[in-house]
Amino acid sequence: MTRVRFAPSPTGYLHIGAARSALFNWLYARKVGGKFLLRIEDTDLQRSTDESTRSIIEGLEWLGLDYDEEKVFQSDNADKHRAAARKLVDEGKAYRDFTPKEERGDANVKQDIADRARAHAAEGIDHRSNPFRDLAKDESDRRAAAGEPFAIRLKVAREGASHFADIVYGDQDRAYSEIEDLVLLRSDGHPLYNLSVVLDDIEMGITHVIRGQDHLTNTHKQILIYQALGAAVPQFAHLPLILAPNKAKLSKRKHGEVVSLTTYRDRGFVPAAFRNFLALLGWSPPEGKEILSKEELIEAFSLEAIGRANAVFNFHENDPRHWTDDKALWMNAEYIRTMPLDELLPMVKEELRAEKLWREEYDDDEREWFSNVVDLIRQRFFTLKDFSSQGRAYFSEDFDLDEAAVRKNILKEAKLRELLPQLATRLDQVEPFTAANAETALRTFAEETQQKAGLFINASRTMLTGQSVGPSMFDVFEIMGRERSAMRLRSQRPWNEFQV
RNA sequence: GGCGCAUUGGUGUAGUUGGUUAACACGCUGCCCUCUCAAGGCAGAGAUCACGGGUUCGAGUCCCGUAUGCGCUGCCA
């Protein structure tokens, strides 16, 4: 039985890269009929928060990624991890290191490491040398018993090499000489990441580890731990990273909310659309068809079809029209205008509710009307937010008139101030009030007044919706209804609100 | 510094075991449609497949080197 897991650390929001890892794990599990498990890696107690755990779970739920079995909190297993480390010492596969802990500033760790390595190389120091590696067991036991603090390090073989075949990246080899004796347990008794993941993965019976490529080289160390523990080594599949437009690592600090999954929910993404978009980052469907439902994704998915080059997540944070990847936006628009209306309606309802535009009638007497409006206006919307912003005039009298639209379509022609109310009067007499009849009335009126129909059409659009763009005007008349249409045509707002 | 991984148009990707004009999607430009904007249809611009060497009758596809980027190198995860 295939068992995979998603193992995020709850230190902030759910990153889209992590979300994609979760997606791929989930797709693989569903594809092969295995289990998709969730483990919260909260060993870093200072940085882990319950709020973050909640947002991760919400994020998975939003994407439609259901997990099997009970979720595991890594911190619950700390005792087992400690015990395992001690056992390795007893077996001589690990040793106590009594070297005092070296404090590291969190700021430029990477730089420190590189500097240290350079210095060691210059001085000809073998970075693997450790005076405690070969300390006699009884001496080590004695010092430990005396209360001297120590860390536990894995004893890495001096000769040989580690090898594994990554499903995505292929054969991976690493000489043991490149691997330091890694710390398993901190001197304060805290188990470290590499030990914890391995132990938990063993306990959870994980058969395939699917995770970010940033763990590719760490995998050799983890395999060493599996071997020391005498456990079976799972299969590994590493995923290419998702990078920022400048090809730098996508980070919370530098890139802000675009990398947070919740942003997409809050800014009106349809879950299926974002899931679809995410699936296309690093993976491509064999048939070339890119719009794929959940079921189609599962059907088409395979680890072998995952690429090896990092993907760039293209966004322009200061451009409201392109605040996130263009393709993601397009995908969302595509879903909004083509998905079954029944599935879209509840999402629009939520959006209107949040913006206090929802009326219970839409679920009752005006259900059909509501459904028609949504179907009419969804054609040119990009996000669910558009229903309450650009679509506001359909649901409320309290909507803004776009100044540019008013100037272009109304104020430019002074005579409209007289003509629009006359047009309203014509519409009062249309029966039944359908798009076709409204059109006839408007065109007749245009002929009689010797104006172009377009003048009235565009002016009407702005009067009724506040905007210069939108659906076919006669459909708008019909959906707005006679009363509202006539009333808005008689409105003096353009002249009251803007200087002519 | 060491080690590892990657490198196909602006972005995401296809390119079977090397073999005609490098394919698709997003974006972009133009045209059609038209009451606007989208959508849709049509047409198009944009890649000497990072660069340099090889191997070969022939390389985006194989080999070597260089560059660039990313990752790891921590008593972080």
XYZ file of C-alpha atoms in Angstrom, chain A residues 2 4 16 115 164 176 218 230 234 256 261 297 330 334 337 341 355 388 427 444 464 480 486:
23
model
C 1.359 3.355 -1.058
C 2.593 9.499 1.184
C 2.121 28.148 -2.515
C 32.969 31.476 5.548
C 19.556 6.579 -4.330
C 30.485 10.086 2.482
C 19.683 16.148 2.615
C 17.779 -0.801 10.103
C 11.331 4.742 0.940
C 4.659 39.156 0.765
C -2.346 30.454 -0.439
C -5.784 15.614 -12.794
C -6.554 33.608 -16.924
C -11.719 30.591 -17.582
C -17.042 31.733 -17.165
C -23.411 27.687 -12.886
C -19.743 42.586 0.990
C -19.120 42.636 -5.771
C -38.886 52.174 -21.848
C -36.617 53.755 -32.728
C -27.228 51.641 -15.314
C -32.273 45.168 -14.597
C -35.954 53.801 -16.239
